[in-house]
């Protein structure tokens, strides 16, 4: 009998142990086990209890158990804040227990990039507050803060509520535990009079982007390393920066590569993040992924390097602070935060340490991911192409044949680079077939109209769009021409041959490329000789044309795009490698850290840089010579020695550190804003080599200085655009709803509805505009949808962001235009409404800004 009872006890213990295995969680700070994972809010579980009676009849019972925290904190946070804002951060304390709770709340403010305390900087003068909350009730706790200027990061804030448990409650819990022990005997293991919790607590955190109304400026300084020995450079703008008291440093970045085409690898991720769902943006996303795939295919050793980047703990990491990875984690879990930082404060994203950046680049070159992206972007492009074969610049906007030609020419460039294998080309050929068929017919219609007037027929009838057509058609000579269209094309080729001197340099280069493909080689070479005579060649700047500095508003090509066309023309026709390198050197100087200034410019520059040899073996010889080394100094202080034979070179200590990555031959490090000094404008590089002959393009480098400047301090460019912003408050009256200018209203109140009026004045016709309307943190936009809105002779695609609204406008004729929409006031405080701007997407220097408006909001009465 005793044996039987003993066996029953053993079986019971075994049953208990096995049944709770999945719900026991080890506590690393204690000597016991927590038998149930603590729920964050409210959790419902089902448990089944069964037993075998002597009658061999099995009985069972089911019970639902609800777990919940007795104390909860809920945050009511704005999606962003701006410099100079004053707000009360609101936290709601909720009592879910069966008794009154009394305790304290604590507000902690941290720099999300460094996890350092910024309570004093944000004037968090009441960080601790007391509360008493009745059973089943909630209480709002408010923490007043003020947003400082020049913070230039994201803010993480944590609210912790803690309360002591009354003695009577402890006794009640102990009593309930003893009563429940018969149902769940294991419970006594986890709760006793000795280890019972003496308080309740809850913590919630949130990360808020802090936006600035200042303008971020990036100054680029190229390092032309054309010989062995020591070479000194003077970055004059940085050296003279001490004289300008209004600027605020953002950081200094030094870049050195064994091959200039590393600039292409660095820029492709920029193209892979479209600004909006427009055909040009989607196409350049496709363009970047195809180039990435070709880089993988043609450089197996580079693919191995990317694999190492994804597994290494540190790659070119120069930041001593490792907490930036926590910000990256926040970005991965909070898409809204990531989007706001990308759109409004991209420098915060750039500040993520170089190790993370390297891993991100490596992940973008993952073959499986690239294949999926290529497939997805092709599907999107097929959907965006109209039945006519044309694309619209914005989704739902009018047909844009200029953009259609741009996309087809881009596909031709990929063919030129051998980046499209047969299978890849067959997938995109559907788009090419539809577009080229229609483009051929359009050219014929143009020719047909001209042939009706014999007097005008022999005169110069070439247009920029027709020249671009001849250029793009040269990529697709395998597409047959019917006789009528062939006659039309020959007519315009004859016009190009005769009248090319009357066009700008960009058009001349395209004419030369088109004629060279139709066996008009003599004229093509004559054009190249003329371009050579008119070029400016400078040892510090490279080779370029003065027209790039005086681009017209009506030009469809930026200086970077025009220079890229020149490189293509010289590469195909002249084939002078020294001159091509000079052209590329000027192009490299226009790069802004991780990309060129626009998506079109970045795509064009990437294409031009990858034109390496006549076999189109892109990125050949990308990895460094093992015999080369360089020593870099800033302000007389040695930063580091780069030696491709060594895994790591000892460097000077504080404040910089540099590590060698011989697998890639690419180096980049950043100096934090507070450590940047004007003397760092004195740059010295000493190059040594063991090779018998030094290749002057074995190294390429640049220094990028970023700083913030007040809008009124910036040099104003003449612009055909003027933007005015007005805000009106809706007020009910006997006469209905009236609109009052915000300046005439003492203060706003939570719940007020306002109307925003944006007035655009164009002094001439202009195309491809981005109107960005920033809003105050106290506002939300009402009834806004991401869609195209037609306004008769013009229209725009509206895209609503986290902190601003974009209006992408295809084109405007000379005149005045109005955009209106409504917003609702939801937060009390003192806020900046930001600065609205209208800017040419492809000529960013053509821009106009509105004035800043401040909004004082009272609580709802």
Coordinates of C-alpha atoms in Angstrom, one line a residue, residues 363-778:
X363 CA 22.0 43.2 -47.3
X364 CA 20.9 45.2 -50.3
X365 CA 23.3 43.2 -52.5
X366 CA 21.7 39.9 -51.4
X367 CA 20.9 38.1 -54.6
X368 CA 17.5 36.7 -53.5
X369 CA 16.4 40.1 -52.2
X370 CA 17.5 41.8 -55.4
X371 CA 15.7 39.3 -57.6
X372 CA 12.5 39.9 -55.6
X373 CA 12.8 43.6 -55.9
X374 CA 13.5 43.4 -59.7
X375 CA 10.3 41.3 -60.1
X376 CA 8.2 43.7 -58.0
X377 CA 9.4 46.9 -59.7
X378 CA 8.7 45.4 -63.2
X379 CA 5.2 44.5 -62.1
X380 CA 4.7 48.1 -60.8
X381 CA 6.1 49.6 -64.1
X382 CA 3.8 47.4 -66.2
X383 CA 0.8 48.6 -64.1
X384 CA 1.9 52.3 -64.4
X385 CA 2.3 52.1 -68.2
X386 CA -0.8 53.4 -70.0
X387 CA -2.4 51.6 -72.9
X388 CA -0.8 54.1 -75.2
X389 CA 2.6 53.0 -74.1
X390 CA 3.3 56.2 -72.1
X391 CA 4.0 56.8 -68.4
X392 CA 2.8 59.6 -66.2
X393 CA 5.2 61.3 -63.9
X394 CA 2.9 60.8 -60.9
X395 CA 0.4 58.1 -60.4
X396 CA -2.9 59.1 -62.0
X397 CA -1.3 62.1 -63.7
X398 CA -1.3 63.0 -67.4
X399 CA 0.8 61.1 -69.9
X400 CA 4.4 62.3 -70.0
X401 CA 6.3 61.3 -73.2
X402 CA 9.4 63.1 -72.1
X403 CA 9.5 60.8 -69.0
X404 CA 8.6 57.8 -71.2
X405 CA 11.7 58.4 -73.3
X406 CA 13.7 58.7 -70.1
X407 CA 12.6 55.3 -68.9
X408 CA 13.2 53.6 -72.3
X409 CA 16.7 55.2 -72.6
X410 CA 17.4 54.0 -69.1
X411 CA 16.6 50.4 -70.2
X412 CA 18.9 51.0 -73.2
X413 CA 21.7 51.9 -70.8
X414 CA 21.3 48.7 -68.9
X415 CA 21.5 46.8 -72.2
X416 CA 24.7 48.8 -73.0
X417 CA 26.2 47.7 -69.6
X418 CA 25.3 44.0 -70.3
X419 CA 23.4 44.2 -67.0
X420 CA 20.3 42.5 -68.5
X421 CA 20.6 38.8 -69.2
X422 CA 18.2 37.3 -71.7
X423 CA 15.7 36.3 -69.1
X424 CA 15.8 39.7 -67.4
X425 CA 15.4 41.5 -70.7
X426 CA 12.5 39.4 -71.8
X427 CA 10.6 40.5 -68.6
X428 CA 11.1 44.2 -69.3
X429 CA 10.8 43.9 -73.1
X430 CA 7.0 44.1 -72.7
X431 CA 7.4 47.8 -71.7
X432 CA 9.9 48.6 -74.4
X433 CA 7.7 47.1 -77.1
X434 CA 4.7 49.2 -76.3
X435 CA 6.7 52.4 -75.8
X436 CA 9.0 52.2 -78.8
X437 CA 6.1 51.4 -81.2
X438 CA 4.3 54.6 -80.0
X439 CA 7.4 56.8 -80.0
X440 CA 8.2 55.8 -83.6
X441 CA 4.7 56.8 -84.6
X442 CA 4.9 60.1 -82.8
X443 CA 8.1 61.0 -84.7
X444 CA 6.5 60.1 -87.9
X445 CA 3.5 62.3 -87.1
X446 CA 5.9 65.2 -86.4
X447 CA 7.7 64.6 -89.7
X448 CA 4.3 64.4 -91.5
X449 CA 3.3 67.8 -90.2
X450 CA 6.6 69.4 -91.2
X451 CA 6.5 67.9 -94.7
X452 CA 3.3 69.9 -95.4
X453 CA 5.2 73.1 -95.4
X454 CA 8.0 72.9 -98.0
X455 CA 9.4 76.3 -97.0
X456 CA 10.0 75.2 -93.4
X457 CA 11.0 71.7 -94.2
X458 CA 14.7 72.4 -94.9
X459 CA 15.1 74.7 -91.9
X460 CA 16.1 73.7 -88.4
X461 CA 13.1 71.7 -87.1
X462 CA 14.9 69.7 -84.4
X463 CA 13.5 69.8 -80.8
X464 CA 15.1 68.6 -77.6
X465 CA 12.6 65.8 -77.4
X466 CA 13.4 64.6 -80.9
X467 CA 17.2 64.6 -80.2
X468 CA 16.5 62.5 -77.1
X469 CA 14.4 60.1 -79.2
X470 CA 17.3 59.7 -81.7
X471 CA 19.6 59.0 -78.7
X472 CA 17.4 56.4 -77.1
X473 CA 16.6 54.7 -80.4
X474 CA 20.3 54.1 -80.9
X475 CA 20.2 51.5 -78.1
X476 CA 17.4 49.5 -79.9
X477 CA 18.6 49.1 -83.5
X478 CA 17.4 45.5 -83.4
X479 CA 13.8 46.9 -83.5
X480 CA 12.9 47.1 -87.3
X481 CA 11.6 50.4 -88.8
X482 CA 8.8 50.4 -91.4
X483 CA 9.7 52.5 -94.5
X484 CA 7.6 55.5 -93.5
X485 CA 9.1 55.7 -90.0
X486 CA 12.6 55.1 -91.4
X487 CA 12.2 58.1 -93.8
X488 CA 11.1 60.2 -90.8
X489 CA 14.1 59.1 -88.7
X490 CA 16.6 59.7 -91.5
X491 CA 15.1 63.2 -92.0
X492 CA 15.8 64.1 -88.3
X493 CA 19.2 62.5 -88.4
X494 CA 20.0 64.7 -91.4
X495 CA 18.8 67.7 -89.4
X496 CA 21.0 66.7 -86.5
X497 CA 24.1 66.3 -88.8
X498 CA 23.5 69.8 -90.2
X499 CA 22.3 71.8 -87.2
X500 CA 24.2 70.3 -84.3
X501 CA 26.3 73.5 -83.6
X502 CA 23.1 75.4 -82.7
X503 CA 22.2 73.2 -79.7
X504 CA 23.5 73.1 -76.1
X505 CA 26.4 70.9 -75.1
X506 CA 24.2 68.2 -73.7
X507 CA 22.2 67.9 -76.9
X508 CA 25.4 67.9 -79.0
X509 CA 26.7 64.9 -77.0
X510 CA 23.4 63.0 -77.6
X511 CA 23.5 63.9 -81.3
X512 CA 27.1 62.5 -81.6
X513 CA 26.1 59.2 -79.9
X514 CA 23.1 58.9 -82.3
X515 CA 25.1 59.6 -85.4
X516 CA 27.9 57.3 -84.3
X517 CA 25.5 54.4 -84.2
X518 CA 24.3 55.2 -87.8
X519 CA 27.7 55.2 -89.4
X520 CA 28.0 59.0 -89.4
X521 CA 31.3 58.6 -87.6
X522 CA 33.0 61.6 -89.1
X523 CA 30.4 64.1 -87.9
X524 CA 30.3 62.4 -84.5
X525 CA 34.1 62.9 -84.1
X526 CA 33.8 66.5 -85.3
X527 CA 31.3 67.1 -82.5
X528 CA 33.7 65.5 -79.9
X529 CA 36.5 67.7 -81.2
X530 CA 34.3 70.8 -80.8
X531 CA 33.4 69.7 -77.2
X532 CA 37.0 69.3 -76.4
X533 CA 37.9 72.8 -77.5
X534 CA 35.1 74.3 -75.4
X535 CA 35.8 72.3 -72.3
X536 CA 37.4 73.6 -69.1
X537 CA 40.2 71.4 -67.8
X538 CA 41.4 71.9 -64.3
X539 CA 43.8 69.7 -62.3
X540 CA 41.7 70.3 -59.1
X541 CA 38.3 70.1 -60.7
X542 CA 38.7 67.8 -63.7
X543 CA 37.2 68.4 -67.1
X544 CA 33.7 70.1 -67.5
X545 CA 31.8 72.8 -69.4
X546 CA 31.0 76.3 -68.2
X547 CA 27.3 75.8 -69.1
X548 CA 27.0 73.5 -66.2
X549 CA 27.2 76.5 -63.9
X550 CA 24.6 78.5 -65.8
X551 CA 21.9 75.9 -66.4
X552 CA 18.6 77.1 -67.8
X553 CA 15.3 76.7 -66.0
X554 CA 13.9 75.0 -69.1
X555 CA 16.7 72.5 -69.3
X556 CA 15.6 68.9 -68.6
X557 CA 19.1 67.9 -67.7
X558 CA 21.0 68.7 -64.6
X559 CA 24.8 69.3 -64.8
X560 CA 25.4 65.8 -63.4
X561 CA 23.2 64.3 -66.1
X562 CA 24.9 66.4 -68.8
X563 CA 28.3 65.4 -67.6
X564 CA 27.3 61.7 -67.6
X565 CA 26.2 62.1 -71.3
X566 CA 29.6 63.6 -72.0
X567 CA 31.4 60.6 -70.5
X568 CA 29.3 58.2 -72.5
X569 CA 30.1 60.2 -75.7
X570 CA 33.8 60.3 -75.1
X571 CA 33.8 56.7 -74.0
X572 CA 32.1 55.5 -77.2
X573 CA 33.6 57.8 -79.8
X574 CA 36.9 59.3 -78.5
X575 CA 38.1 56.5 -76.2
X576 CA 40.7 58.7 -74.5
X577 CA 41.0 57.1 -71.1
X578 CA 42.9 60.0 -69.5
X579 CA 40.2 62.5 -70.6
X580 CA 37.4 60.1 -69.5
X581 CA 39.0 59.9 -66.0
X582 CA 39.1 63.8 -65.9
X583 CA 35.4 63.8 -66.8
X584 CA 34.7 61.3 -64.1
X585 CA 36.7 63.2 -61.5
X586 CA 34.4 66.2 -62.0
X587 CA 31.4 64.0 -61.6
X588 CA 32.7 62.5 -58.4
X589 CA 33.1 65.9 -56.9
X590 CA 29.3 66.5 -57.2
X591 CA 28.5 63.6 -55.0
X592 CA 26.9 64.4 -51.6
X593 CA 28.2 61.7 -49.2
X594 CA 25.9 58.8 -50.1
X595 CA 24.4 59.9 -53.5
X596 CA 24.3 62.7 -56.0
X597 CA 21.7 65.5 -55.6
X598 CA 18.7 63.9 -57.3
X599 CA 17.5 60.4 -58.2
X600 CA 17.9 61.1 -62.0
X601 CA 21.4 62.5 -61.3
X602 CA 22.4 59.5 -59.2
X603 CA 21.2 57.0 -61.8
X604 CA 23.0 58.9 -64.6
X605 CA 26.2 59.2 -62.7
X606 CA 26.2 55.5 -61.7
X607 CA 25.8 54.5 -65.3
X608 CA 28.6 56.8 -66.5
X609 CA 31.0 55.6 -63.7
X610 CA 30.4 52.0 -64.7
X611 CA 31.5 52.6 -68.3
X612 CA 34.9 51.0 -67.8
X613 CA 36.1 49.4 -71.0
X614 CA 34.7 48.5 -74.4
X615 CA 33.8 45.0 -73.2
X616 CA 31.7 46.7 -70.5
X617 CA 33.2 44.7 -67.7
X618 CA 31.8 46.9 -65.0
X619 CA 33.7 47.3 -61.8
X620 CA 36.7 45.4 -63.0
X621 CA 39.8 45.7 -60.9
X622 CA 37.6 47.0 -58.0
X623 CA 39.6 45.5 -55.2
X624 CA 42.8 47.2 -54.1
X625 CA 46.4 46.5 -55.0
X626 CA 48.1 44.8 -52.0
X627 CA 51.1 47.0 -52.4
X628 CA 49.4 50.4 -51.9
X629 CA 49.1 52.3 -48.6
X630 CA 48.1 55.8 -47.5
X631 CA 48.5 57.9 -44.4
X632 CA 45.8 60.5 -43.7
X633 CA 46.0 63.6 -41.4
X634 CA 43.5 66.2 -40.5
X635 CA 44.6 69.5 -38.9
X636 CA 48.1 68.1 -38.4
X637 CA 46.9 65.0 -36.6
X638 CA 47.4 61.6 -38.1
X639 CA 44.0 59.8 -38.4
X640 CA 45.2 56.5 -39.7
X641 CA 47.3 54.4 -42.0
X642 CA 45.6 52.4 -44.7
X643 CA 47.5 49.3 -45.7
X644 CA 45.8 46.6 -47.7
X645 CA 48.3 44.0 -46.6
X646 CA 47.4 44.4 -42.9
X647 CA 44.1 43.5 -41.2
X648 CA 44.5 46.4 -38.8
X649 CA 46.9 49.3 -38.5
X650 CA 47.7 50.9 -35.2
X651 CA 46.6 54.6 -35.3
X652 CA 46.8 57.7 -33.2
X653 CA 44.4 57.4 -30.3
X654 CA 42.0 60.1 -29.2
X655 CA 39.7 61.2 -30.8
X656 CA 39.8 59.1 -33.9
X657 CA 40.3 55.4 -34.8
X658 CA 40.6 53.8 -38.1
X659 CA 40.5 50.1 -39.1
X660 CA 41.6 48.5 -42.3
X661 CA 39.3 46.3 -44.4
X662 CA 41.6 44.8 -47.0
X663 CA 38.7 42.8 -48.5
X664 CA 36.9 45.8 -49.9
X665 CA 39.4 48.6 -50.3
X666 CA 36.7 51.1 -49.2
X667 CA 37.0 53.3 -46.1
X668 CA 34.7 55.8 -44.6
X669 CA 34.6 57.3 -41.1
X670 CA 32.6 60.2 -39.5
X671 CA 33.6 62.7 -36.9
X672 CA 30.9 63.9 -34.6
X673 CA 29.7 67.5 -34.7
X674 CA 31.3 68.5 -31.3
X675 CA 34.7 67.2 -32.4
X676 CA 34.8 69.1 -35.8
X677 CA 37.2 72.0 -35.8
X678 CA 38.1 74.5 -38.5
X679 CA 41.7 73.3 -38.5
X680 CA 40.6 70.0 -39.9
X681 CA 40.3 71.8 -43.2
X682 CA 44.1 71.3 -43.5
X683 CA 44.3 67.8 -45.0
X684 CA 47.4 65.8 -45.8
X685 CA 47.6 62.4 -47.6
X686 CA 50.9 60.5 -48.0
X687 CA 50.7 57.7 -50.6
X688 CA 53.3 54.9 -51.0
X689 CA 53.3 51.9 -53.3
X690 CA 55.4 48.8 -54.0
X691 CA 54.1 48.6 -57.5
X692 CA 56.6 49.3 -60.4
X693 CA 54.1 51.8 -61.9
X694 CA 51.6 53.8 -59.8
X695 CA 48.1 54.0 -61.2
X696 CA 46.9 57.6 -60.5
X697 CA 43.4 56.3 -59.9
X698 CA 44.4 53.7 -57.3
X699 CA 43.0 55.9 -54.6
X700 CA 40.1 58.3 -54.7
X701 CA 38.9 60.3 -51.7
X702 CA 36.7 63.1 -50.5
X703 CA 35.8 65.0 -47.4
X704 CA 32.2 66.0 -46.7
X705 CA 31.4 68.7 -44.2
X706 CA 27.8 69.1 -43.1
X707 CA 26.4 72.0 -41.1
X708 CA 23.1 73.7 -40.4
X709 CA 22.4 77.3 -41.5
X710 CA 19.5 79.7 -40.9
X711 CA 17.3 80.1 -43.9
X712 CA 17.8 83.9 -44.1
X713 CA 21.6 83.5 -44.2
X714 CA 21.5 81.4 -47.3
X715 CA 22.5 82.9 -50.7
X716 CA 19.3 83.3 -52.6
X717 CA 19.2 82.0 -56.2
X718 CA 17.1 83.6 -58.8
X719 CA 14.0 81.4 -59.0
X720 CA 10.9 81.4 -61.2
X721 CA 8.9 80.3 -58.2
X722 CA 7.4 82.1 -55.2
X723 CA 5.6 80.3 -52.4
X724 CA 3.3 82.0 -49.9
X725 CA 1.6 80.1 -47.0
X726 CA -1.5 81.4 -45.1
X727 CA -3.4 79.8 -42.2
X728 CA -7.0 80.6 -41.4
X729 CA -9.1 79.6 -38.4
X730 CA -12.7 78.5 -38.8
X731 CA -15.1 80.2 -36.5
X732 CA -18.9 79.7 -36.3
X733 CA -21.1 82.8 -36.5
X734 CA -24.7 83.8 -37.3
X735 CA -23.6 84.2 -40.9
X736 CA -22.2 80.7 -41.0
X737 CA -18.5 79.6 -40.8
X738 CA -16.1 82.5 -41.2
X739 CA -12.3 82.3 -41.8
X740 CA -10.0 84.5 -39.8
X741 CA -6.2 84.8 -40.4
X742 CA -4.3 83.2 -37.6
X743 CA -2.6 86.5 -36.8
X744 CA -6.0 87.9 -35.9
X745 CA -6.8 85.1 -33.5
X746 CA -5.4 85.4 -29.9
X747 CA -4.8 81.7 -29.4
X748 CA -6.0 78.5 -30.9
X749 CA -7.8 75.9 -28.9
X750 CA -7.7 72.1 -29.0
X751 CA -10.5 71.1 -31.4
X752 CA -10.2 74.1 -33.7
X753 CA -10.3 73.5 -37.4
X754 CA -7.9 75.5 -39.6
X755 CA -7.6 75.9 -43.4
X756 CA -4.1 76.0 -45.0
X757 CA -3.8 78.0 -48.2
X758 CA -0.6 77.6 -50.3
X759 CA -0.1 80.1 -53.2
X760 CA 2.4 79.3 -55.9
X761 CA 3.5 82.0 -58.3
X762 CA 5.4 80.9 -61.4
X763 CA 7.1 83.5 -63.5
X764 CA 7.5 81.1 -66.4
X765 CA 6.7 77.5 -67.4
X766 CA 8.3 74.9 -65.2
X767 CA 8.1 71.1 -64.6
X768 CA 8.5 68.4 -62.0
X769 CA 8.0 70.2 -58.7
X770 CA 7.8 69.0 -55.2
X771 CA 5.8 71.3 -52.9
X772 CA 6.5 70.2 -49.3
X773 CA 4.3 71.7 -46.6
X774 CA 5.5 71.1 -43.1
X775 CA 3.0 71.2 -40.3
X776 CA 3.1 71.8 -36.6
X777 CA 3.2 68.9 -34.1
X778 CA -0.2 70.0 -32.8

